[in-house]
Short mmCIF file of C-alpha atoms in Angstrom, two decimals:
data_model
loop_
_atom_site.label_atom_id
_atom_site.label_comp_id
_atom_site.label_asym_id
_atom_site.label_seq_id
_atom_site.Cartn_x
_atom_site.Cartn_y
_atom_site.Cartn_z
CA MET A 25 -39.35 64.93 67.26
CA ILE A 26 -42.90 64.92 68.60
CA ARG A 27 -43.33 61.30 67.56
CA LEU A 28 -40.10 60.41 69.31
CA PHE A 29 -41.23 61.99 72.57
CA LEU A 30 -44.61 60.29 72.31
CA LEU A 31 -43.01 56.93 71.61
CA LEU A 32 -40.70 57.32 74.59
CA PHE A 33 -43.63 58.38 76.78
CA PHE A 34 -45.84 55.44 75.87
CA ALA A 35 -42.90 53.03 76.02
CA LEU A 36 -41.78 54.06 79.48
CA ALA A 37 -45.14 54.85 81.07
CA PRO A 38 -46.09 51.20 81.86
CA PHE A 39 -42.88 50.70 83.79
CA GLY A 40 -43.64 53.58 86.22
CA PRO A 41 -46.12 51.66 88.36
CA ALA A 42 -43.89 48.60 88.31
CA TRP A 43 -40.94 50.55 89.68
CA ALA A 44 -43.18 51.98 92.39
CA GLN A 45 -44.43 48.53 93.38
CA ARG A 46 -40.91 47.02 93.56
CA SER A 47 -39.70 49.88 95.74
CA ASP A 48 -39.14 48.92 99.36
CA GLU A 49 -39.39 52.55 100.45
CA CYS A 50 -43.19 52.23 100.74
CA LEU A 51 -42.88 49.41 103.24
CA ARG A 52 -41.01 51.40 105.83
CA PRO A 53 -42.88 52.21 109.04
CA PRO A 54 -43.76 55.88 109.51
CA THR A 55 -41.07 57.95 111.20
CA GLN A 56 -41.63 59.95 114.39
CA ASP A 57 -41.44 63.20 112.39
CA LEU A 58 -44.25 62.02 110.15
CA ALA A 59 -46.31 60.95 113.13
CA ASP A 60 -45.82 64.36 114.80
CA TYR A 61 -46.76 66.13 111.60
CA LYS A 62 -49.97 64.12 111.25
CA GLU A 63 -50.83 64.81 114.90
CA ALA A 64 -50.36 68.57 114.55
CA TYR A 65 -51.77 68.88 111.02
CA VAL A 66 -54.65 71.35 110.68
CA PRO A 67 -56.65 70.95 107.42
CA GLN A 68 -56.70 74.09 105.28
CA GLU A 69 -59.86 75.61 103.98
CA PHE A 70 -59.96 75.65 100.19
CA HIS A 71 -62.26 78.28 98.78
CA TRP A 72 -64.87 76.99 96.39
CA GLU A 73 -65.13 78.72 93.03
CA SER A 74 -67.88 81.30 92.93
CA PHE A 75 -70.64 80.92 90.35
CA ASN A 76 -69.97 84.50 89.36
CA TRP A 77 -66.78 83.34 87.57
CA GLU A 78 -68.93 81.37 85.11
CA ILE A 79 -71.02 84.46 84.47
CA ALA A 80 -67.81 86.43 83.90
CA ASP A 81 -66.59 83.76 81.46
CA LEU A 82 -69.83 84.04 79.49
CA LEU A 83 -69.73 87.83 79.37
CA VAL A 84 -66.06 87.96 78.32
CA LEU A 85 -66.62 85.29 75.63
CA ALA A 86 -69.69 87.09 74.30
CA ALA A 87 -67.85 90.44 74.20
CA LEU A 88 -64.82 88.99 72.38
CA LEU A 89 -66.98 87.19 69.83
CA ALA A 90 -69.13 90.30 69.22
CA ILE A 91 -66.11 92.53 68.67
CA ALA A 92 -64.38 89.96 66.46
CA SER A 93 -67.53 89.47 64.38
CA LEU A 94 -67.69 93.21 63.69
CA LEU A 95 -64.00 93.39 62.86
CA SER A 96 -64.32 90.43 60.50
CA LEU A 97 -67.31 91.93 58.71
CA ARG A 98 -65.44 95.17 58.16
CA HIS A 99 -62.24 93.30 57.31
CA PHE A 100 -60.00 94.96 59.85
CA GLN A 101 -56.37 93.88 59.72
CA ARG A 102 -54.63 91.21 61.76
CA ARG A 103 -53.36 93.49 64.54
CA TRP A 104 -56.87 94.03 65.81
CA PHE A 105 -57.41 90.28 66.13
CA THR A 106 -54.01 90.01 67.79
CA ALA A 107 -55.18 92.44 70.46
CA LEU A 108 -58.37 90.41 71.06
CA ILE A 109 -56.55 87.06 71.18
CA SER A 110 -54.04 88.49 73.64
CA ILE A 111 -56.86 89.44 75.96
CA ALA A 112 -58.32 85.93 75.58
CA LEU A 113 -54.96 84.37 76.43
CA LEU A 114 -54.58 86.48 79.60
CA TYR A 115 -58.13 85.85 80.78
CA PHE A 116 -59.10 82.39 79.61
CA GLY A 117 -55.58 80.97 79.40
CA ILE A 118 -53.79 82.37 82.46
CA LEU A 119 -56.40 83.74 84.83
CA ARG A 120 -58.89 80.89 84.24
CA GLY A 121 -56.36 78.16 83.66
CA GLY A 122 -57.22 77.28 80.06
CA CYS A 123 -60.97 77.58 80.44
CA ILE A 124 -62.80 77.82 78.18
CA CYS A 125 -61.05 75.00 76.44
CA PRO A 126 -62.53 73.99 73.08
CA VAL A 127 -61.35 70.42 73.56
CA GLY A 128 -62.76 70.06 77.07
CA ALA A 129 -65.98 71.80 76.03
CA THR A 130 -66.54 69.21 73.30
CA THR A 131 -66.16 66.37 75.80
CA ASN A 132 -68.45 68.14 78.36
CA PHE A 133 -71.16 68.55 75.76
CA PHE A 134 -71.19 64.91 74.73
CA MET A 135 -71.10 63.85 78.34
CA GLY A 136 -74.14 66.10 78.90
CA LEU A 137 -76.01 64.27 76.14
CA ALA A 138 -75.63 61.03 78.08
CA ALA A 139 -76.01 62.55 81.58
CA PRO A 140 -77.39 66.11 81.56
CA GLU A 141 -77.05 66.38 85.29
CA MET A 142 -73.26 66.26 84.95
CA ILE A 143 -72.95 69.63 83.25
CA GLY A 144 -74.60 72.98 83.94
CA LYS A 145 -76.57 75.13 81.59
CA LEU A 146 -73.77 77.66 81.37
CA VAL A 147 -71.40 74.97 80.15
CA ALA A 148 -73.77 74.20 77.29
CA VAL A 149 -74.06 77.93 76.49
CA LEU A 150 -70.28 78.33 76.42
CA PHE A 151 -70.14 75.41 74.04
CA LEU A 152 -72.91 76.60 71.72
CA LEU A 153 -72.14 80.33 71.62
CA PRO A 154 -69.05 80.09 69.35
CA LEU A 155 -70.93 77.68 67.07
CA ILE A 156 -73.85 80.09 66.72
CA THR A 157 -71.41 82.92 66.03
CA ALA A 158 -69.70 80.76 63.38
CA PHE A 159 -73.04 80.30 61.65
CA PHE A 160 -73.51 84.04 61.31
CA PHE A 161 -69.96 85.37 61.05
CA GLY A 162 -67.53 82.47 60.48
CA ARG A 163 -64.92 80.96 62.79
CA VAL A 164 -64.06 84.16 64.65
CA PHE A 165 -63.73 82.17 67.91
CA CYS A 166 -60.43 80.67 66.68
CA SER A 167 -58.80 84.11 66.27
CA SER A 168 -60.41 86.04 69.11
CA ALA A 169 -61.34 83.92 72.12
CA CYS A 170 -59.71 80.49 72.02
CA PRO A 171 -56.73 80.28 74.45
CA LEU A 172 -55.16 77.44 72.46
CA GLY A 173 -55.55 79.43 69.26
CA ALA A 174 -54.03 82.46 71.01
CA ILE A 175 -50.71 80.80 71.63
CA GLN A 176 -50.52 79.53 68.05
CA HIS A 177 -51.62 82.92 66.64
CA LEU A 178 -48.97 84.85 68.58
CA ILE A 179 -46.06 82.46 68.07
CA SER A 180 -46.34 81.78 64.32
CA ARG A 181 -44.18 83.72 61.96
CA LYS A 182 -45.60 85.85 59.16
CA ASN A 183 -44.94 83.50 56.24
CA GLY A 184 -45.08 79.97 57.54
CA ILE A 185 -44.28 76.79 55.71
CA GLN A 186 -47.04 75.73 53.32
CA LEU A 187 -47.63 71.99 53.40
CA PRO A 188 -48.09 70.05 50.17
CA THR A 189 -51.74 69.88 49.19
CA TRP A 190 -51.96 66.11 49.43
CA LEU A 191 -50.37 66.04 52.87
CA ASN A 192 -52.54 68.88 54.11
CA LYS A 193 -55.69 67.03 53.03
CA ILE A 194 -54.65 63.86 54.81
CA LEU A 195 -53.74 65.65 58.05
CA ARG A 196 -57.09 67.49 58.01
CA LEU A 197 -58.80 64.11 58.52
CA ILE A 198 -57.24 63.69 61.96
CA PRO A 199 -59.54 66.22 63.78
CA ILE A 200 -62.55 64.33 62.40
CA ALA A 201 -61.23 61.09 63.88
CA VAL A 202 -60.49 62.87 67.18
CA LEU A 203 -64.03 64.26 67.26
CA ILE A 204 -65.52 60.81 66.73
CA ALA A 205 -63.23 59.29 69.38
CA THR A 206 -64.10 62.13 71.79
CA ALA A 207 -67.78 61.64 71.34
CA TRP A 208 -67.47 57.85 71.76
CA GLY A 209 -65.34 58.12 74.88
CA ALA A 210 -67.63 60.71 76.48
CA LEU A 211 -70.85 58.88 75.72
CA ARG A 212 -69.57 55.44 76.61
CA SER A 213 -67.55 56.06 79.74
CA GLY A 214 -67.14 59.77 80.40
CA ILE A 215 -63.46 59.78 79.36
CA PHE A 216 -61.84 63.10 78.53
CA LEU A 217 -59.98 61.47 75.70
CA ALA A 218 -59.30 64.57 73.61
CA CYS A 219 -57.99 66.50 76.63
CA LYS A 220 -54.95 64.28 76.63
CA LEU A 221 -54.02 65.81 73.27
CA ASP A 222 -53.97 69.34 74.69
CA VAL A 223 -50.22 69.94 74.78
CA TYR A 224 -50.62 73.56 76.00
CA LYS A 225 -51.95 72.60 79.45
CA PRO A 226 -48.60 73.15 81.22
CA ILE A 227 -48.66 76.83 80.25
CA PHE A 228 -52.24 77.38 81.35
CA PHE A 229 -52.00 75.41 84.60
CA THR A 230 -48.67 76.93 85.57
CA GLY A 231 -49.90 80.48 84.80
CA HIS A 232 -53.10 79.84 86.77
CA ALA A 233 -51.09 78.58 89.74
CA TRP A 234 -48.85 81.69 89.64
CA VAL A 235 -51.90 83.94 89.58
CA GLY A 236 -53.20 82.12 92.61
CA GLN A 237 -49.93 82.60 94.41
CA LEU A 238 -49.94 86.26 93.53
CA ALA A 239 -53.49 86.59 94.83
CA ASP A 240 -52.41 84.94 98.10
CA ARG A 241 -50.08 87.87 98.74
CA PHE A 242 -53.11 90.18 99.02
CA GLY A 243 -55.26 88.02 101.24
CA GLU A 244 -55.82 84.62 102.74
CA GLY A 245 -55.13 81.88 100.22
CA SER A 246 -54.53 78.21 99.94
CA MET A 247 -51.78 77.97 97.33
CA GLU A 248 -48.59 76.18 98.10
CA PRO A 249 -45.46 78.36 98.59
CA GLY A 250 -42.49 78.18 96.25
CA LEU A 251 -42.22 77.95 92.48
CA LEU A 252 -45.03 75.79 91.08
CA MET A 253 -44.70 74.08 87.69
CA ALA A 254 -47.54 72.06 86.24
CA GLY A 255 -46.71 68.84 84.36
CA ASP A 256 -43.61 66.69 84.19
CA TRP A 257 -40.52 67.23 82.08
CA ILE A 258 -41.92 65.07 79.27
CA SER A 259 -45.00 67.32 78.90
CA TRP A 260 -42.79 70.40 78.79
CA LEU A 261 -40.52 68.86 76.17
CA ILE A 262 -43.52 67.97 74.04
CA LEU A 263 -44.85 71.53 74.52
CA LEU A 264 -41.56 73.07 73.42
CA ALA A 265 -41.47 70.81 70.36
CA VAL A 266 -45.04 71.80 69.40
CA LEU A 267 -44.26 75.47 69.93
CA ALA A 268 -41.24 75.15 67.66
CA LEU A 269 -43.38 73.39 65.09
CA GLY A 270 -46.00 76.09 65.37
CA PHE A 271 -43.45 78.77 64.63
CA TYR A 272 -42.78 77.30 61.19
CA ILE A 273 -46.13 75.61 60.45
CA PRO A 274 -48.90 77.95 61.69
CA ARG A 275 -51.65 76.63 63.96
CA PRO A 276 -50.75 72.92 63.91
CA PHE A 277 -53.14 72.02 66.76
CA CYS A 278 -56.05 73.96 65.28
CA ARG A 279 -55.61 72.37 61.88
CA PHE A 280 -54.67 68.78 62.71
CA ALA A 281 -55.95 67.95 66.18
CA CYS A 282 -58.81 70.17 67.47
CA PRO A 283 -62.20 68.39 67.44
CA TYR A 284 -64.07 71.62 68.14
CA GLY A 285 -62.68 73.12 64.96
CA VAL A 286 -64.58 70.50 62.96
CA LEU A 287 -67.85 71.66 64.48
CA LEU A 288 -66.98 75.32 63.96
CA GLY A 289 -66.09 74.57 60.35
CA LEU A 290 -69.42 72.81 59.72
CA PHE A 291 -71.41 75.73 61.17
CA SER A 292 -69.36 78.21 59.16
CA ARG A 293 -69.71 76.18 55.97
CA VAL A 294 -73.54 76.28 56.12
CA GLY A 295 -73.61 79.76 57.63
CA LEU A 296 -75.03 83.01 56.32
CA ARG A 297 -71.95 85.16 56.03
CA LYS A 298 -69.32 83.67 53.75
CA ARG A 299 -66.01 85.31 52.91
CA HIS A 300 -65.14 85.15 49.21
CA ILE A 301 -62.87 86.82 46.68
CA ASP A 302 -64.28 89.32 44.21
CA ALA A 303 -63.21 87.98 40.84
CA ALA A 304 -63.56 91.39 39.15
CA SER A 305 -60.98 93.12 41.34
CA CYS A 306 -58.65 90.19 42.02
CA PHE A 307 -55.63 90.21 39.69
CA LYS A 308 -54.56 86.64 40.64
CA CYS A 309 -51.29 87.41 42.36
CA VAL A 310 -52.07 84.50 44.72
CA GLN A 311 -50.08 86.07 47.54
CA CYS A 312 -52.98 85.41 49.88
CA THR A 313 -52.52 81.66 49.36
CA LYS A 314 -48.98 81.96 50.73
CA THR A 315 -49.87 83.96 53.85
CA CYS A 316 -53.01 82.15 54.96
CA PRO A 317 -51.96 80.37 58.18
CA VAL A 318 -54.43 77.50 57.73
CA GLN A 319 -54.16 77.21 53.93
CA ALA A 320 -57.84 78.01 53.54
CA ILE A 321 -57.20 79.99 50.35
CA THR A 322 -56.38 77.93 47.24
CA ALA A 323 -55.86 78.59 43.57
CA ASP A 324 -55.95 76.23 40.60
CA LYS A 325 -52.91 75.51 38.42
CA ASP A 326 -53.68 78.30 36.00
CA LYS A 327 -54.34 80.78 38.86
CA ARG A 328 -57.66 81.64 37.26
CA ASN A 329 -59.78 80.58 40.20
CA VAL A 330 -58.87 81.69 43.74
CA LYS A 331 -61.28 80.72 46.49
CA VAL A 332 -61.64 80.65 50.23
CA SER A 333 -62.74 77.59 52.20
CA ASP A 334 -65.43 78.64 54.72
CA PHE A 335 -64.82 75.44 56.61
CA HIS A 336 -61.14 76.13 57.33
CA CYS A 337 -60.96 79.96 57.38
CA VAL A 338 -60.39 81.25 60.93
CA GLN A 339 -61.02 84.92 60.14
CA CYS A 340 -57.54 86.02 61.28
CA GLY A 341 -57.29 89.03 58.91
CA ARG A 342 -53.97 88.15 57.30
CA CYS A 343 -55.43 88.02 53.82
CA ASP A 344 -56.78 91.53 54.26
CA VAL A 345 -53.26 92.73 54.96
CA THR A 346 -51.82 90.89 51.95
CA CYS A 347 -54.46 91.76 49.37
CA LYS A 348 -53.63 95.05 47.63
CA ALA A 349 -56.79 95.05 45.57
CA ASP A 350 -59.19 94.77 48.54
CA SER A 351 -60.80 91.75 46.87
CA PHE A 352 -61.92 89.95 50.00
CA GLN A 353 -65.58 90.47 50.76
CA SER A 354 -68.24 89.26 53.13
CA PRO A 355 -71.42 90.29 51.41
CA SER A 356 -74.88 90.21 52.95
CA PRO A 357 -76.80 86.91 52.49
CA PHE A 358 -79.84 89.10 51.74
CA PRO A 359 -78.77 91.44 48.91
CA ASP A 360 -82.23 92.90 48.55
CA SER A 361 -82.46 93.90 52.21
CA ARG A 362 -82.15 97.39 53.61
CA PHE A 363 -78.44 96.96 54.23
CA PRO A 364 -77.23 95.00 51.16
CA SER A 365 -73.62 96.09 51.42
CA ILE A 366 -73.03 95.40 55.09
CA GLY A 367 -69.93 93.31 55.47
CA LYS A 368 -68.52 94.27 52.09
CA LYS A 369 -65.12 95.82 52.23
CA THR A 370 -65.56 99.27 50.78
CA SER A 371 -63.34 101.29 53.09
CA GLN A 372 -59.61 101.67 52.97
CA LYS A 373 -57.29 99.43 54.98
CA ARG A 374 -57.22 100.20 58.66
#
């Protein structure tokens, strides 16, 4: 269905300008009503965004990542991450209109490499902070602070459809291609290529507009009256199709489109704190492989070797709910240190 909508979109899009050019409506002289309106029009003052909002973004992101890192180390269950990701959706998704966006942040960073004056220092910090956190604690950003991941986390059902291994491996190559294309577009011409793939923008932009209208009721504002809806009907149809897909196949955008996820996976893969399965306590029921939303947990044909991919694991906590033997651990990278057992799951399920 998504392919059909995309084909229709790209097939009909070139004809839009042609229809507009052939229209005779644009050649009409201005009416008296229009002339009177232009004569009496008083420009509105649009309030510029305060720098304090960027500081607030940084503080909220740091707080969410810090809490999620602690929860991940202690292997708290999924409901705790659901609470964090809900806060992220309300703040970054609705209040801030989809910022921070992992897709847009990737483009901004590469644009900054070519022209550092085009982005601020805080933009670079917002881009690097989740990557640094991934190096120490894994991809907790995906399940605690990403507004795109929040929608996918909340809408997916408990036991989603598991894709065939061969198909899953092929689809995982798409984000790498998107990352390369994003870097090329940003460095060559400053194009936000990957942002066009963000199908969740209508939700964020519409919610942000509604928040602005609500704020106008309590003071002077500049939002238009009436019901505002961001995006055209095609973007909303594509959004609904992706939401339906995400209900059955968990986190489709994270797994098969997000370029920032590739960078997070790389930092997590070479990071210090790796989640693995204790072979001594695991009795090879392989139920965790069926509940992992990103299929980061795999088992061989004989079910003798069950392992977690640090590159793909988003630290969502579902495996901790499923595992009855408490076999998932995140041991210290320095076993001879003063706190050798920090991160190891020794307490009962919470």
